[in-house]
PDB file of C-alpha atoms in Angstrom:
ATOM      1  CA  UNK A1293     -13.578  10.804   1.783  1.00  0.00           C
ATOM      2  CA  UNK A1294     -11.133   8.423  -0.297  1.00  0.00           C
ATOM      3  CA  UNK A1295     -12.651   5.409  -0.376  1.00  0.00           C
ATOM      4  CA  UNK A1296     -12.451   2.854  -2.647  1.00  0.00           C
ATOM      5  CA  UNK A1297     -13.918  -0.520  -2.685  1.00  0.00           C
ATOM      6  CA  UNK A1298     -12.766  -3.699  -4.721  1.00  0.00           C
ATOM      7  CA  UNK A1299     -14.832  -6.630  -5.614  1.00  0.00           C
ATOM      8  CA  UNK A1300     -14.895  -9.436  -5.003  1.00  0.00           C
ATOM      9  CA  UNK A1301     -13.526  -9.675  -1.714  1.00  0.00           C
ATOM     10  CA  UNK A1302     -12.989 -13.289  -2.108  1.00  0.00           C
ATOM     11  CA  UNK A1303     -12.767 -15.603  -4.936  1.00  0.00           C
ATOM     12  CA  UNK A1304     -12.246 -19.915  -5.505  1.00  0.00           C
ATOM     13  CA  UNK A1305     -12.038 -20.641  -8.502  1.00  0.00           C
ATOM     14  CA  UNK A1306     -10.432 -23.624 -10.830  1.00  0.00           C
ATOM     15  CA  UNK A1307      -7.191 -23.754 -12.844  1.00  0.00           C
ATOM     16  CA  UNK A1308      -7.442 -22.478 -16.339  1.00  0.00           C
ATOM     17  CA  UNK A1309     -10.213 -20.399 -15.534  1.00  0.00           C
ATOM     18  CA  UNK A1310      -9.991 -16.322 -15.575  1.00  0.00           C
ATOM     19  CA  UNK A1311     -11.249 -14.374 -12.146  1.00  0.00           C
ATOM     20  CA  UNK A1312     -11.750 -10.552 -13.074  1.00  0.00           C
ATOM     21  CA  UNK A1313     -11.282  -7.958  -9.831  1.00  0.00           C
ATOM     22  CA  UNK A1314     -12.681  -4.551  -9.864  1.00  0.00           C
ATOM     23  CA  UNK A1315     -11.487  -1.364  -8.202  1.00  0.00           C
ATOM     24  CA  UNK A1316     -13.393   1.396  -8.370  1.00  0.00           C
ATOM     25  CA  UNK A1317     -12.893   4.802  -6.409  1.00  0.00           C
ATOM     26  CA  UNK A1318     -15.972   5.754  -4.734  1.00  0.00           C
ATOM     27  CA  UNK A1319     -16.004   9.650  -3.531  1.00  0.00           C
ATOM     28  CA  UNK A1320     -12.690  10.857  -6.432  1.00  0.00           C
ATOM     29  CA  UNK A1321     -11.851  10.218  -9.771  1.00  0.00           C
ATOM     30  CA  UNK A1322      -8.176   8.697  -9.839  1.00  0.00           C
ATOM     31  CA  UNK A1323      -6.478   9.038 -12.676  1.00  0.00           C
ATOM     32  CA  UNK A1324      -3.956   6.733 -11.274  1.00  0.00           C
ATOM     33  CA  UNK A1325      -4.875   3.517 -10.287  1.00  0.00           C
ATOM     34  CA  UNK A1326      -2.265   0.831  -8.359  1.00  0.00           C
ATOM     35  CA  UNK A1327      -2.162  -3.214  -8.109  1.00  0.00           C
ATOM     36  CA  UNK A1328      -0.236  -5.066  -5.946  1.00  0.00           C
ATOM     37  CA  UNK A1329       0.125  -8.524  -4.716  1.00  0.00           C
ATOM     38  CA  UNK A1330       0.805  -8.832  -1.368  1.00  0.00           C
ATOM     39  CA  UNK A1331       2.148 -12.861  -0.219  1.00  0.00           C
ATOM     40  CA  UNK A1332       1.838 -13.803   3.603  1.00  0.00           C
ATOM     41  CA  UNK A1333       3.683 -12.260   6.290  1.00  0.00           C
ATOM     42  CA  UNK A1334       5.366  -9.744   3.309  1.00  0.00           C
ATOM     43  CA  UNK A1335       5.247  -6.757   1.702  1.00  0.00           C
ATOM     44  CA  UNK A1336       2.900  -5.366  -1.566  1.00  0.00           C
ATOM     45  CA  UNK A1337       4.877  -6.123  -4.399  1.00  0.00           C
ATOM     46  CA  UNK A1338       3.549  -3.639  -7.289  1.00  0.00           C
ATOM     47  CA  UNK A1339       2.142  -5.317 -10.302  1.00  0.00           C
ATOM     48  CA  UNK A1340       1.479  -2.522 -12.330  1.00  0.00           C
ATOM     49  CA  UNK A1341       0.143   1.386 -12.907  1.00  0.00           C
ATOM     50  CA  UNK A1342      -2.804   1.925 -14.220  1.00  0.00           C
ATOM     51  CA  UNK A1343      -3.867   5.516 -16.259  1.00  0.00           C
ATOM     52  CA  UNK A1344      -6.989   6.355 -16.930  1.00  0.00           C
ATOM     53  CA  UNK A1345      -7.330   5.860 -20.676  1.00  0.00           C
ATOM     54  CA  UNK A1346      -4.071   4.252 -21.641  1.00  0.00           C
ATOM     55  CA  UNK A1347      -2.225   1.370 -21.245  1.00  0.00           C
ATOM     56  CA  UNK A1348      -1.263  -0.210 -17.671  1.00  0.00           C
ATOM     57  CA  UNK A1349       2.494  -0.019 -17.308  1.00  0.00           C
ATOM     58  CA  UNK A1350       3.732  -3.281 -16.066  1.00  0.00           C
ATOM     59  CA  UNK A1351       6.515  -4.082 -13.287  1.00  0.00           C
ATOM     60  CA  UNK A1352       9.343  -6.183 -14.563  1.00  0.00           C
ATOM     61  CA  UNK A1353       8.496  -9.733 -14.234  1.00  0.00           C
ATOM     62  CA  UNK A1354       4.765  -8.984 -14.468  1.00  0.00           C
ATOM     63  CA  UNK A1355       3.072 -10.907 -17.081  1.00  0.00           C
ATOM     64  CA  UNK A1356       0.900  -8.909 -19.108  1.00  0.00           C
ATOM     65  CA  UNK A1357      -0.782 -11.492 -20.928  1.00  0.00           C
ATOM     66  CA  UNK A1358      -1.863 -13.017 -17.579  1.00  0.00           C
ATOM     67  CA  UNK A1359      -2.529  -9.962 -15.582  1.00  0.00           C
ATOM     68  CA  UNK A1360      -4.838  -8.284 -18.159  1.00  0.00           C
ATOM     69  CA  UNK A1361      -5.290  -4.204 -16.584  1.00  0.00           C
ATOM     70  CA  UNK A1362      -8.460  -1.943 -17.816  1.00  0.00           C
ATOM     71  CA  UNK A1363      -8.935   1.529 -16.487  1.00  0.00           C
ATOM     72  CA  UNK A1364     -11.789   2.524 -18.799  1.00  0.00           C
ATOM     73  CA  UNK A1365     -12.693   5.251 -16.747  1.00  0.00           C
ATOM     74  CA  UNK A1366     -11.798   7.517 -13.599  1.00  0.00           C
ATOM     75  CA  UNK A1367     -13.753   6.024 -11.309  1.00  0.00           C
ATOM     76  CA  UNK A1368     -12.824   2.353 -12.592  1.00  0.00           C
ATOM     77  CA  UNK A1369      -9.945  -0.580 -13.113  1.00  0.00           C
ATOM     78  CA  UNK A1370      -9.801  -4.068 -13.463  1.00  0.00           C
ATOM     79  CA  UNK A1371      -7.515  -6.739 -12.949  1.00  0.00           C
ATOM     80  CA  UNK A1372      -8.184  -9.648 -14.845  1.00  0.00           C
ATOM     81  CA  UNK A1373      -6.364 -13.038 -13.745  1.00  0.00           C
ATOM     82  CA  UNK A1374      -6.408 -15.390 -17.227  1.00  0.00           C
ATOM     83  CA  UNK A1375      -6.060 -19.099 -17.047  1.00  0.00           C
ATOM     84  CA  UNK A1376      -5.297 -18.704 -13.490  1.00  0.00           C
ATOM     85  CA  UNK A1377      -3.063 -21.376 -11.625  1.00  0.00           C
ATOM     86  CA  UNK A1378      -2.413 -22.565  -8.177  1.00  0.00           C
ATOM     87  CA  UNK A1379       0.327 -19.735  -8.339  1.00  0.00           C
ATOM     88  CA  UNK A1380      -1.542 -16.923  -8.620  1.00  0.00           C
ATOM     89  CA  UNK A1381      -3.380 -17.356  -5.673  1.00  0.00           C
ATOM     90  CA  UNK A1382      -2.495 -14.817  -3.596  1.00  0.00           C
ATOM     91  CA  UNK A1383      -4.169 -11.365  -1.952  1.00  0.00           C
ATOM     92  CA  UNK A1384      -4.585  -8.196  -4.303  1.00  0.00           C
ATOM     93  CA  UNK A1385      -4.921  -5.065  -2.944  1.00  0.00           C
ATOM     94  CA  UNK A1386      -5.968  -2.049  -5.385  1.00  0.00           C
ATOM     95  CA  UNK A1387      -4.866   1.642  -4.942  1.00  0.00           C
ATOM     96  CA  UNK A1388      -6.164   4.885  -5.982  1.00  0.00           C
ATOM     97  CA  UNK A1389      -3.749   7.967  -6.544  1.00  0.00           C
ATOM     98  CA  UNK A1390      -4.765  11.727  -5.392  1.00  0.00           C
ATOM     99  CA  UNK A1391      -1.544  13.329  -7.198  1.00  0.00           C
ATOM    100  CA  UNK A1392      -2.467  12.648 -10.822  1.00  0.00           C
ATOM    101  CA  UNK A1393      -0.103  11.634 -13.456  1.00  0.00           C
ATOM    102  CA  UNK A1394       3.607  12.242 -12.818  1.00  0.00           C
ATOM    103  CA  UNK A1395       2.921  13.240  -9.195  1.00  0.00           C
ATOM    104  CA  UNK A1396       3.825  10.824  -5.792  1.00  0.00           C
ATOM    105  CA  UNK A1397       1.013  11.755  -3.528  1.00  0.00           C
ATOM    106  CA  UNK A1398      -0.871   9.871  -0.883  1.00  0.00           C
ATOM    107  CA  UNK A1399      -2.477   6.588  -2.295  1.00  0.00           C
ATOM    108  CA  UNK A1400      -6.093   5.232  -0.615  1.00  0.00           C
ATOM    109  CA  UNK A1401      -6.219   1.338  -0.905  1.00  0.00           C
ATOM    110  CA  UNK A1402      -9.191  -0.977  -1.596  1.00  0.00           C
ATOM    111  CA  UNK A1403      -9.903  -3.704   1.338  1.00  0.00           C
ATOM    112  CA  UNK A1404      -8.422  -6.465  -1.023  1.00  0.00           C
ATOM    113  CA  UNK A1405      -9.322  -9.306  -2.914  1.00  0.00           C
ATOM    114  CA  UNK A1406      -8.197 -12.809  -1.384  1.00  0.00           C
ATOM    115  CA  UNK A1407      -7.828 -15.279  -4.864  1.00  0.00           C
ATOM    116  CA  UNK A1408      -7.676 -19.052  -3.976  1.00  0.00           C
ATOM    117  CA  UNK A1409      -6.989 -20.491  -7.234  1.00  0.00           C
ATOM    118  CA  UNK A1410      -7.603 -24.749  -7.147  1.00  0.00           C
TER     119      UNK A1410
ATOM    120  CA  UNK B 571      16.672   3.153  -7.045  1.00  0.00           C
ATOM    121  CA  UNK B 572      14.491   4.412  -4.038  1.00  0.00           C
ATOM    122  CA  UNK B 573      14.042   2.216  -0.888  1.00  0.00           C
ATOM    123  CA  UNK B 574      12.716   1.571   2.240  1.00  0.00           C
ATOM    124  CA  UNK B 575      14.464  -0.135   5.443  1.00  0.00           C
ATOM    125  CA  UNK B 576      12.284  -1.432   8.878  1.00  0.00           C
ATOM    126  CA  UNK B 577      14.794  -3.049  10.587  1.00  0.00           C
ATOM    127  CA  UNK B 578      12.315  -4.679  13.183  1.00  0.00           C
ATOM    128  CA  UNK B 579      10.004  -7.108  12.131  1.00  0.00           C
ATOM    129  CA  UNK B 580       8.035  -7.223  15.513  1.00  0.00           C
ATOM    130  CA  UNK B 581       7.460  -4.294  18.025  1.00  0.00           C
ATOM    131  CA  UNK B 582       6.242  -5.674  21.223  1.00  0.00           C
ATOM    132  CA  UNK B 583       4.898  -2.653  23.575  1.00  0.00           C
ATOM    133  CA  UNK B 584       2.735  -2.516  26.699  1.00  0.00           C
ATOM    134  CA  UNK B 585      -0.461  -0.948  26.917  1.00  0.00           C
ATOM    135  CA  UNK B 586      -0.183   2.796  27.561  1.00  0.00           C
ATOM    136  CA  UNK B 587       3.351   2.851  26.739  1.00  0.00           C
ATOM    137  CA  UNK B 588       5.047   4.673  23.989  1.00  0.00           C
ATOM    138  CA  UNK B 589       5.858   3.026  20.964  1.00  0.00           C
ATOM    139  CA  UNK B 590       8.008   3.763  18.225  1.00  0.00           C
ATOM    140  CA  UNK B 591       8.276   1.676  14.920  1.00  0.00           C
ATOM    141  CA  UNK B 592      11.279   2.376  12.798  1.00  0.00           C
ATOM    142  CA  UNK B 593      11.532   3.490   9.141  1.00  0.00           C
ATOM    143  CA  UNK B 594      14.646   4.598   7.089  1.00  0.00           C
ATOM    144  CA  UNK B 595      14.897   5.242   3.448  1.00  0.00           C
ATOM    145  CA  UNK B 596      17.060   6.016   0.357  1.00  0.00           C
ATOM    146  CA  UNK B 597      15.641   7.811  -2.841  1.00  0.00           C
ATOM    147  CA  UNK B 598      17.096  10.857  -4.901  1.00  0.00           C
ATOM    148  CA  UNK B 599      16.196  14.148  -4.394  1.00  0.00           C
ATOM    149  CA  UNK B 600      13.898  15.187  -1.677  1.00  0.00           C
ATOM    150  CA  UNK B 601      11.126  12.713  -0.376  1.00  0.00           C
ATOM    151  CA  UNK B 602       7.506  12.036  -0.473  1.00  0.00           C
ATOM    152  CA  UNK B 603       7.188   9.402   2.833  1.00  0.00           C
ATOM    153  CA  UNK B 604       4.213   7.467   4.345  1.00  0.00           C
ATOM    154  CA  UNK B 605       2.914   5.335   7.202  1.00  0.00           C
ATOM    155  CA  UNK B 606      -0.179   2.991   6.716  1.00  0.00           C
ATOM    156  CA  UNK B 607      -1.144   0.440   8.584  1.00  0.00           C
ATOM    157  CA  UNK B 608      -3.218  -2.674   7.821  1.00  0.00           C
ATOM    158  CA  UNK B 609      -5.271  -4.619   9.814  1.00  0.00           C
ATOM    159  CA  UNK B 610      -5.782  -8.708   9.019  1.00  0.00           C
ATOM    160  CA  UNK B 611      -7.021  -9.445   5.433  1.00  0.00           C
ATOM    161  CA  UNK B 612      -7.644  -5.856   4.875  1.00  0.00           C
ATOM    162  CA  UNK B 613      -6.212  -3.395   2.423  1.00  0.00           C
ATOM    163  CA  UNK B 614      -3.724  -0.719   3.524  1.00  0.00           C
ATOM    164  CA  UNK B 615      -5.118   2.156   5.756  1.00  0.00           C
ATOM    165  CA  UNK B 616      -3.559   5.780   5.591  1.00  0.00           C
ATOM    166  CA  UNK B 617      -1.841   7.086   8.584  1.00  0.00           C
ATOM    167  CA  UNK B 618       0.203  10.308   7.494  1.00  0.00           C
ATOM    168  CA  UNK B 619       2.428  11.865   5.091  1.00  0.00           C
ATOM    169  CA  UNK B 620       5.396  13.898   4.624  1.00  0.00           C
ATOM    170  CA  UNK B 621       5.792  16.386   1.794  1.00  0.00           C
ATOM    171  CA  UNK B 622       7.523  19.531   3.363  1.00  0.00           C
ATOM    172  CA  UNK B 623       7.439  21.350   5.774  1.00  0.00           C
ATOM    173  CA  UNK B 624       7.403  21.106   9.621  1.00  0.00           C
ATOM    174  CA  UNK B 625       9.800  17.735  10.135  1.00  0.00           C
ATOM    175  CA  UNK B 626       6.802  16.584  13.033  1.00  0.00           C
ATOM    176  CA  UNK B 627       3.672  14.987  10.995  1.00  0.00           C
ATOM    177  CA  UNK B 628       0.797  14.451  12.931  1.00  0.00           C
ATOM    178  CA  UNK B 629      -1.669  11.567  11.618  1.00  0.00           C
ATOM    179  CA  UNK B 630      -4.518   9.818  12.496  1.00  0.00           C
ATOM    180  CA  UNK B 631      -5.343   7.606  15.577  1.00  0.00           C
ATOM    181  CA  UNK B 632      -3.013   9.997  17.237  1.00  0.00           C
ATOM    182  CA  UNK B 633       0.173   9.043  15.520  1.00  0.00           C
ATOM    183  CA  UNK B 634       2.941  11.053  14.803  1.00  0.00           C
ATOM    184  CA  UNK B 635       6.239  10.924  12.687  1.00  0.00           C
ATOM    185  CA  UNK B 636       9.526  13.002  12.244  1.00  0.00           C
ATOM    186  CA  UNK B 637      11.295  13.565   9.593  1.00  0.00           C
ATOM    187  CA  UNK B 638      14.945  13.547   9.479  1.00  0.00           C
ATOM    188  CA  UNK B 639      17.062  14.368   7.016  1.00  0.00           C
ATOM    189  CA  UNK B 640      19.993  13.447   8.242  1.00  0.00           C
ATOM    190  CA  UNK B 641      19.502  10.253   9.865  1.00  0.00           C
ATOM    191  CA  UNK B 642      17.202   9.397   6.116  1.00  0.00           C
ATOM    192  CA  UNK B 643      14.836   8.420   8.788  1.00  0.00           C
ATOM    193  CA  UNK B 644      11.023   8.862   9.408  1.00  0.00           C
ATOM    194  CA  UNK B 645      10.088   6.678  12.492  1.00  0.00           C
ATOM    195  CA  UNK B 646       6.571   6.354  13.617  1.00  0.00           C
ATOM    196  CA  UNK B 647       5.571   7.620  17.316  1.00  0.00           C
ATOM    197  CA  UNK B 648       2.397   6.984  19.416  1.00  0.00           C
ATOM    198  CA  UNK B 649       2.793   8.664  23.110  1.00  0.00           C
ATOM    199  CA  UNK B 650       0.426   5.882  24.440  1.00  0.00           C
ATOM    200  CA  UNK B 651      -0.116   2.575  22.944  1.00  0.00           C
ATOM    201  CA  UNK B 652      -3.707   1.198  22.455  1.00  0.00           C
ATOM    202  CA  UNK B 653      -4.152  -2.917  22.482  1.00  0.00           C
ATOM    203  CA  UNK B 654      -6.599  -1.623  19.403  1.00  0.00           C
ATOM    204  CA  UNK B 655      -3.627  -0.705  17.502  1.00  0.00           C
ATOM    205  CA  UNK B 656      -1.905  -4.074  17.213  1.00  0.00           C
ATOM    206  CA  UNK B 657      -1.517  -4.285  13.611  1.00  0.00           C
ATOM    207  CA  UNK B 658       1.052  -4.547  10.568  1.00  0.00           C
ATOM    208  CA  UNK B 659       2.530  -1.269   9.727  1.00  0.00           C
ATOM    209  CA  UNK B 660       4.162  -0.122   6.536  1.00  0.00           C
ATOM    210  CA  UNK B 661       6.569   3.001   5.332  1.00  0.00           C
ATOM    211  CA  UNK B 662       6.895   3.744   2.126  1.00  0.00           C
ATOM    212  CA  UNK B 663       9.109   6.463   0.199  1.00  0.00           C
ATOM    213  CA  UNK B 664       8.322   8.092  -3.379  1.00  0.00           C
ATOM    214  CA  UNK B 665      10.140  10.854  -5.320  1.00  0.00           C
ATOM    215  CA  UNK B 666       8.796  14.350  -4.808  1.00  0.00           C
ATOM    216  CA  UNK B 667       9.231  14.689  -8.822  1.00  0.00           C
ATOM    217  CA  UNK B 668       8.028  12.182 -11.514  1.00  0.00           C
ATOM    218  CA  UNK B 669       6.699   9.130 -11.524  1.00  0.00           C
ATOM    219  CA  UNK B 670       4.189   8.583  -9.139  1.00  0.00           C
ATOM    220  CA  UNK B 671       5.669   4.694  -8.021  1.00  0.00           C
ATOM    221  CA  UNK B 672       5.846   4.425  -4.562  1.00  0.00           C
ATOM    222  CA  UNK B 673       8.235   1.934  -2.275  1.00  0.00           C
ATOM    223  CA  UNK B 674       7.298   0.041   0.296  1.00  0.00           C
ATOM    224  CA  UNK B 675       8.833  -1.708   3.133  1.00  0.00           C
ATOM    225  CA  UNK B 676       8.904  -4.913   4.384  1.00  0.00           C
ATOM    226  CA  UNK B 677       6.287  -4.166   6.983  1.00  0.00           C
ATOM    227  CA  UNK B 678       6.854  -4.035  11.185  1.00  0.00           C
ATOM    228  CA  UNK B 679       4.029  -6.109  13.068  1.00  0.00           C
ATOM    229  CA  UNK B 680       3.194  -3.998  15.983  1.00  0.00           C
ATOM    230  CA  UNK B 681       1.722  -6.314  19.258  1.00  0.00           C
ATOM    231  CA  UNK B 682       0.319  -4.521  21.798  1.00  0.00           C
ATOM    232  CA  UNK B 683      -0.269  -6.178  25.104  1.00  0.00           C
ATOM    233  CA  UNK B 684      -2.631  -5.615  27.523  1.00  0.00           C
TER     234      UNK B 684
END
């Protein structure tokens, strides 16, 4: 039980263009969804938290603008990369949250997305 | 602000041997603590979790981790070290009340050698 899947699992795309990355949560409903970019040989840096229904809340120094979040439904959330540069390319890993809002609890992670941005 | 600390970046260990991979970590109020482990260009896998309760947490793939509260500490334990689990291992630390963030640490490549 717990799984959750992202898509794509790879992506190449050009500057400028906008590369959208879904997480869904296969066998739960998560109220709570999690992105984080993770850089090589480091740790996942959170990008933001996403609740079902309401607006993603951002980490500081996370564009929001560029790093568009969706959770339109429990099952569902989507990253959105716009006018993506070299920068950006980078491996983001999803998460799905068990405890429900305003709990810690264990977190189940999608397999990744690697971005390689031209 | 919580935290986590693994002081070692590498943990080299021989086949069948224990192995221990260190965690410490600073947050108010009681903690919420986890072990997953990833594997190359894969997302993060669970491993265990400490809410309350007994200080030994048993896990999957036969791990194991105690919790102490003294030492802020919650080091992961394996009595006998597969080459299968060479991999990148990560603690992380949350607050048992409020927001659900979640810390983690820098991450302790585990090498297992045959």
């Amino acid at each position: 039980g717990a799984v959750v899947s992202q898509h794509p699992s790879w992506v190449i795309c050009k500057s400028g263009t906008s590369v959208k990355i879904e997480c869904r949560s296969l066998d739960f409903q998560a109220t709570t969804m999690f992105w984080y970019r993770q850089f090589p040989k480091q740790s996942l840096m959170l990008m933001a938290t996403s609740n079902e229904g309401s607006k993603a809340t951002y980490e500081q120094g996370v564009e929001k603008d560029k790093f568009l979040i969706n959770h339109a439904s429990l099952t569902l959330s989507t990253l959105t990369v716009t006018s993506a540069h070299p920068e950006d390319s980078s491996f983001y890993i999803c998460s799905a949250g068990l405890g429900g809002r305003g709990r810690t609890d264990t977190q189940y992670f999608g397999p990744g997305t690697r971005l390689t941005v031209l | 602000a919580q935290s986590v600390a693994q002081p070692e970046d590498q943990v080299n260990v021989a086949e069948g041997n224990p192995l221990t991979v260190k965690c410490t970590y600073s947050v108010s109020g009681n903690p919420y603590l986890f072990w997953y482990v990833q594997y190359p260009n894969r997302g993060l896998q669970f491993l265990l979790k400490y809410i309350t309760g007994d200080n030994l947490v048993k896990g999957s793939y036969g791990f194991e981790a105690e919790f102490n509260k003294s030492q802020t500490s919650f080091h992961l334990k394996k009595p006998s070290a597969l080459v299968s689990d060479s991999a990148l291992y990560f603690c992380a630390v949350g607050p048992s009340r409020g927001y659900q963030k979640v810390t983690f640490g820098t991450g302790t490549k585990l090498q297992v050698i045959p």
